C-alpha atoms as one frame of an Amber mdcrd trajectory, in Angstrom:
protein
  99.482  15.370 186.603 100.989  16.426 182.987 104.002  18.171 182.898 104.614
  21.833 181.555 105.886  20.489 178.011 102.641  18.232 177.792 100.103  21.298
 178.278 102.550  23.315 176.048 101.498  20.475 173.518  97.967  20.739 174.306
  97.349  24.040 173.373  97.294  24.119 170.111  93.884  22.125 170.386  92.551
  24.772 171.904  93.904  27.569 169.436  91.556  27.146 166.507  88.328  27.965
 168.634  90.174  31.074 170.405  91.125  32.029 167.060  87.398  31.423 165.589
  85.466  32.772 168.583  88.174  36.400 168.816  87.228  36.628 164.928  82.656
  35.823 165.112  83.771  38.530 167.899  85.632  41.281 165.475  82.802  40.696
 162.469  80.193  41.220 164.914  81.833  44.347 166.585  82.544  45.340 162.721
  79.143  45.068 161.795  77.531  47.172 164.784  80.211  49.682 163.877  78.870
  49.603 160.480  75.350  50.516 161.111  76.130  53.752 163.603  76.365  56.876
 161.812  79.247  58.445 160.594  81.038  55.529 162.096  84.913  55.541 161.271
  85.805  51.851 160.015  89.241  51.556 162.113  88.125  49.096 164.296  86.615
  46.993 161.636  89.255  47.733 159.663  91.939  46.541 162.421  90.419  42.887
 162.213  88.882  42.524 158.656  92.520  42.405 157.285  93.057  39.237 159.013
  92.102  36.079 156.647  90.613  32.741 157.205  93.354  31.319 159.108  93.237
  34.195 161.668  96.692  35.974 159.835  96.965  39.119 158.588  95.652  39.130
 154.878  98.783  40.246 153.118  96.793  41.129 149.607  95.536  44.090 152.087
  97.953  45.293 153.818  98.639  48.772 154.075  95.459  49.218 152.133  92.426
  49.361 154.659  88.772  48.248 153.190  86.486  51.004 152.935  83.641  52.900
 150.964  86.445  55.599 151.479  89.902  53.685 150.655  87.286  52.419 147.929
  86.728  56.092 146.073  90.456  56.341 146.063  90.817  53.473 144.538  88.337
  53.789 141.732  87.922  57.339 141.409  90.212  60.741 141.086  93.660  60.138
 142.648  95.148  62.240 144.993  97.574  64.107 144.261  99.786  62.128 147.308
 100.134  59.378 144.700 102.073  61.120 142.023  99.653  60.605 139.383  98.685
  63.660 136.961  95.390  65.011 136.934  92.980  63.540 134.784  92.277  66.353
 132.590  94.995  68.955 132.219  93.873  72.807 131.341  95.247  74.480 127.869
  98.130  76.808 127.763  98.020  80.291 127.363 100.064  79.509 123.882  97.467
  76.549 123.059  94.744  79.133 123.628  96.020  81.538 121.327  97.123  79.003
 118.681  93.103  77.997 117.999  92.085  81.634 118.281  94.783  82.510 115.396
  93.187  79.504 113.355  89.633  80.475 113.810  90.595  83.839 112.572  92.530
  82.326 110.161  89.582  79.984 108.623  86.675  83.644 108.940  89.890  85.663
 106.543  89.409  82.398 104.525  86.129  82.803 104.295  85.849  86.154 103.479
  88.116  85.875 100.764  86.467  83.148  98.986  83.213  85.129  99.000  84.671
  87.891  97.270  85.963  85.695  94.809  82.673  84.062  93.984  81.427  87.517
  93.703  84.357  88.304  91.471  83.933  85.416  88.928  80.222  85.681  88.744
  80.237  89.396  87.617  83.041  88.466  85.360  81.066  85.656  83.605  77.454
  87.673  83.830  78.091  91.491  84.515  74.371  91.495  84.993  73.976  89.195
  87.698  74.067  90.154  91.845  72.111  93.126  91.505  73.235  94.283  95.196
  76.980  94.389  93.944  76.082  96.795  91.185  76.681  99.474  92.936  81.087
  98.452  93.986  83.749  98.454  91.423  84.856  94.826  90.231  87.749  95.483
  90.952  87.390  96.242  94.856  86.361  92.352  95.113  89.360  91.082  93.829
  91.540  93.548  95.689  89.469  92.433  99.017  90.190  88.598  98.167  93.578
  89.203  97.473  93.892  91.389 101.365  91.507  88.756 102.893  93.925  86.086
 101.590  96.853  87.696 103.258  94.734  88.781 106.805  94.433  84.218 106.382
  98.013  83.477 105.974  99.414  85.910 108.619  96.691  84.044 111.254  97.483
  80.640 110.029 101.353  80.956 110.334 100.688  82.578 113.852  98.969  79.660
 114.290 101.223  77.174 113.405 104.168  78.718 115.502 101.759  79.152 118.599
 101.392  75.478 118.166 104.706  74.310 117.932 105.518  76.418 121.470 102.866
  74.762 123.140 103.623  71.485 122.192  99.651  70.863 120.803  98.519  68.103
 118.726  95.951  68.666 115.659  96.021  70.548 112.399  95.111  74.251 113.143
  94.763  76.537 110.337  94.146  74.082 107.735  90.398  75.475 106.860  92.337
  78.803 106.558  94.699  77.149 103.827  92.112  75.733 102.003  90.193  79.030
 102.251  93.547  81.072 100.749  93.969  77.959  97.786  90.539  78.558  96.800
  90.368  82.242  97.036  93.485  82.455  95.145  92.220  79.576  92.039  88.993
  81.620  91.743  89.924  85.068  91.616  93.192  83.951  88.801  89.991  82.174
  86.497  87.805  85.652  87.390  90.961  87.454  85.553  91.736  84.998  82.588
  88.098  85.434  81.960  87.795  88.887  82.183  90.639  88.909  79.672  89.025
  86.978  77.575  85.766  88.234  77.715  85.550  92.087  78.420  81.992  92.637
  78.206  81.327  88.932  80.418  80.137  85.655  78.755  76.632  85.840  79.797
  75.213  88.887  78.779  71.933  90.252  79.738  68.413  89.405  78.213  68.121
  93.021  76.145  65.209  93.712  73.872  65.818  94.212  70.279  64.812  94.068
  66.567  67.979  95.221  64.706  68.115  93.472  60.948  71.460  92.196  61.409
  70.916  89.403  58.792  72.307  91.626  55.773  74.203  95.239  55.276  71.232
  96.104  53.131  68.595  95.761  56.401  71.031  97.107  58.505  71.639 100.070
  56.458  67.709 100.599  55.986  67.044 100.543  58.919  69.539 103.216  60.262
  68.271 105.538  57.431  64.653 105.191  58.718  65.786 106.203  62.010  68.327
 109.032  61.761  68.177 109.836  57.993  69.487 109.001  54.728  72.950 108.319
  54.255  73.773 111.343  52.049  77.856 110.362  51.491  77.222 107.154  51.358
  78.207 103.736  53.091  81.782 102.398  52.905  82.579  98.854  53.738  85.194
  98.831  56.468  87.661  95.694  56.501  87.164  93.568  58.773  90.006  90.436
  58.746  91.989  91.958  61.708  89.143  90.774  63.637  87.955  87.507  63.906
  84.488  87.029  64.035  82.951  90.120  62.731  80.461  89.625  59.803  79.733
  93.040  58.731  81.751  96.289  59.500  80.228  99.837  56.980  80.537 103.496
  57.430  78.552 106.550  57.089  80.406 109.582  56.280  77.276 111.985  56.759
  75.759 111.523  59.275  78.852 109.944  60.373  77.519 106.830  61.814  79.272
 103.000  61.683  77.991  99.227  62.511  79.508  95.909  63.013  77.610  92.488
  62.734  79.456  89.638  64.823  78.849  85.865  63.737  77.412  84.751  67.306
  77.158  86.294  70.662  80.408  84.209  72.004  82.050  86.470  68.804  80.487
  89.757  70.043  81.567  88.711  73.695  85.002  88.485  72.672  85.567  91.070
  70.012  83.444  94.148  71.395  86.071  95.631  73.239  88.623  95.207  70.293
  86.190  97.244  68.844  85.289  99.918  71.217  89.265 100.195  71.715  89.738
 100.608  67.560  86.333 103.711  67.771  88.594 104.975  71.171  91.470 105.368
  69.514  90.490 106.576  66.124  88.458 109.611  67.815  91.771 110.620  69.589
  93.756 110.304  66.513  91.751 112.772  64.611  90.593 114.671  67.659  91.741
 117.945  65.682  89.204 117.578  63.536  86.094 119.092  63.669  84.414 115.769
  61.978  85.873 113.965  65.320  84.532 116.188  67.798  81.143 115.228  69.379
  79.261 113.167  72.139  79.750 109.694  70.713  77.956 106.823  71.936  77.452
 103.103  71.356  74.839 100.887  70.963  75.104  97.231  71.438  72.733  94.803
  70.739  73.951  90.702  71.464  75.363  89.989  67.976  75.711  93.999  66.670
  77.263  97.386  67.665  76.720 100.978  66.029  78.710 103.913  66.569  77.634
 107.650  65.963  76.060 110.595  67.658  74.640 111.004  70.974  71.512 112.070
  68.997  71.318 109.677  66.555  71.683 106.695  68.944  69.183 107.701  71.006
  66.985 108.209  68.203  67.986 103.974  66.707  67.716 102.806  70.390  63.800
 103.280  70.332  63.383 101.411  66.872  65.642  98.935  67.430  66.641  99.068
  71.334  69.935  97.514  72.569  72.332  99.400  75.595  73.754 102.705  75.004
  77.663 102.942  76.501  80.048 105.882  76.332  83.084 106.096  74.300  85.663
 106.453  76.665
C-alpha cells in the first residue's frame, strides 16, 4: 500500500485530463450559452479567459470577450474611459466667426459689382443700358460703403476667431473682395479723369465734312444760313489735338475738328469747360444770352443756338448736350 507522499506524487498524472475534460466541459457549456437568446456571456466568459494550459489568459484579463466588450473596443468610447468625443460641436464664438466671414465675402461681392459697373460706364458711357437710369457716381459711392460693410465683417471675423481658438482663414474672400473693389473703382476714376466723355463712345450717325474749314463752313451755311460777319479762326495751341477751331459772329455759331476720336475723347470737355466759361464771362451781354447747345459728332463739336443745332443735327446728325 503507497504511502500519502507517493499518491501526493501521483496526482499530477492525473491533472492534465481533469484539467482537459473541466475545459471540453466550459467550451461546450459556452457554446450552448451562445446559441440561447439574449444569452449574457458571463459564464462563457468565466472560463474562455483561461488558456491552453488551463491558467488564466493574462492578455485578457480584466477585459471579458464579447460581441459587446467587442463594440467598445472598436467603436465610440465611453465616456468612463476618459477619452473625448469623437466629434466635438462648434462654439457659439466659432459660429459667429464664419457667419461674420460669409457676410464679409457677400459685402465683397457687392462691392466689386459696383465697381465693374463703375469702370465700364467710365470706359463706354453707352454701355449697360439698365444702369442708365443711376448716377455714376452712386456706384462708386456704393463700392466704396460695400467695401467698408466687408472690412467691419472680416475684422469681426478675425477677432471671433481668435476667442474661439478656430483654425482656417475666415474672411479672406472678403479681403480679396475689398482689394479688388478698391483697384477697380481708383482705374474707374483715373479714367474718368482722363477721359470725360468715356473712351468708347457710341456708334452715332453722321455726315459732317470735317476734312477742311471750307466743308465745314459750307455746310453750316446750308443749314442755318450764311455767315453774314464772317468766320474767324480761333487759336487752337492751348489744346492739343484740335485740328480746326472758327467762329461765326452772326449767327453766332463755332466748330472744332479734333485729329482722332482718342483726341475728341480727351479734349471735349476742355472744350465744353472753355464755351461754359466764356458764356458766364460775358453773361451781361445780350450777344451771350440764349439757349446754347452742342453738337458732337466722334471727331467734331459745334456750338450755337438751340435753333440752329437742331436745324445742323438733321443734315449732319451727331448728339445734342446742354451747356451747363
Amino acid at each position: 500500500m503507497a504511502s500519502d507522499g507517493e499518491k501526493e506524487n501521483d496526482l499530477p498524472e492525473y491533472q492534465p485530463d481533469s484539467l482537459n475534460r473541466r475545459r471540453s466541459e466550459a467550451v461546450a457549456e459556452g457554446r450552448k450559452a451562445s446559441n440561447r437568446p439574449n444569452a449574457g456571456s458571463a459564464e462563457f466568459n468565466e472560463f474562455e479567459q483561461f488558456d491552453e494550459t488551463g491558467y488564466p489568459d493574462s492578455s485578457n484579463a480584466g477585459h471579458p470577450v464579447n460581441d459587446y466588450a467587442s463594440y467598445h473596443d472598436n467603436g465610440p468610447r465611453s465616456h468612463e474611459s476618459g477619452n473625448r468625443p469623437r466629434y466635438a460641436m462648434k462654439s457659439p464664438r466659432s459660429k459667429a466667426a464664419s457667419v461674420s466671414a460669409a457676410l464679409g465675402a457677400v459685402s465683397g461681392l457687392v462691392a466689386v459689382i459696383c465697381s465693374v459697373i463703375f469702370i465700364t460706364r467710365t470706359i463706354a458711357p453707352a454701355a449697360l443700358g439698365f444702369s442708365h437710369g443711376i448716377a455714376l457716381t452712386a456706384f462708386e459711392w456704393a463700392a466704396c460703403v460695400f467695401c467698408a460693410l466687408a472690412l467691419i465683417f472680416v475684422i469681426v471675423a478675425k477677432v471671433g476667431q481668435r476667442r474661439a481658438s478656430a483654425k482656417g482663414r475666415k474672411g479672406t474672400w472678403g479681403i480679396i473682395g475689398i482689394i479688388l473693389a478698391l483697384l477697380i473703382t481708383i482705374c474707374g476714376l483715373l479714367i474718368g479723369n482722363l477721359f470725360p466723355e468715356g473712351v468708347v463712345q457710341p456708334s452715332v450717325a453722321e455726315s459732317a465734312p470735317a476734312a477742311s474749314s471750307k466743308t465745314m463752313r459750307k455746310g453750316i451755311e446750308t443749314s442755318v444760313g450764311t455767315c453774314t460777319g464772317g468766320w474767324r479762326s480761333l487759336a487752337t495751341s492751348s489744346y492739343p489735338g484740335l485740328t480746326l477751331a472758327e467762329l461765326c459772329s452772326n449767327p453766332r455759331m463755332a466748330y472744332v475738328t479734333f485729329e482722332n476720336q482718342t483726341m475728341a475723347s480727351l479734349e471735349r470737355g476742355a472744350v465744353n469747360s472753355k464755351i461754359a466759361d466764356l458764356l458766364e464771362e460775358y453773361s451781361d451781354s445780350s450777344k451771350a444770352q440764349g439757349d446754347w447747345r452742342t453738337l458732337n459728332g466722334k471727331t467734331w463739336l459745334v456750338f450755337g443756338e438751340k435753333t440752329n443745332i437742331e436745324k445742323l443735327q438733321k443734315s449732319w446728325g451727331g448728339t445734342i448736350e446742354t451747356v451747363e
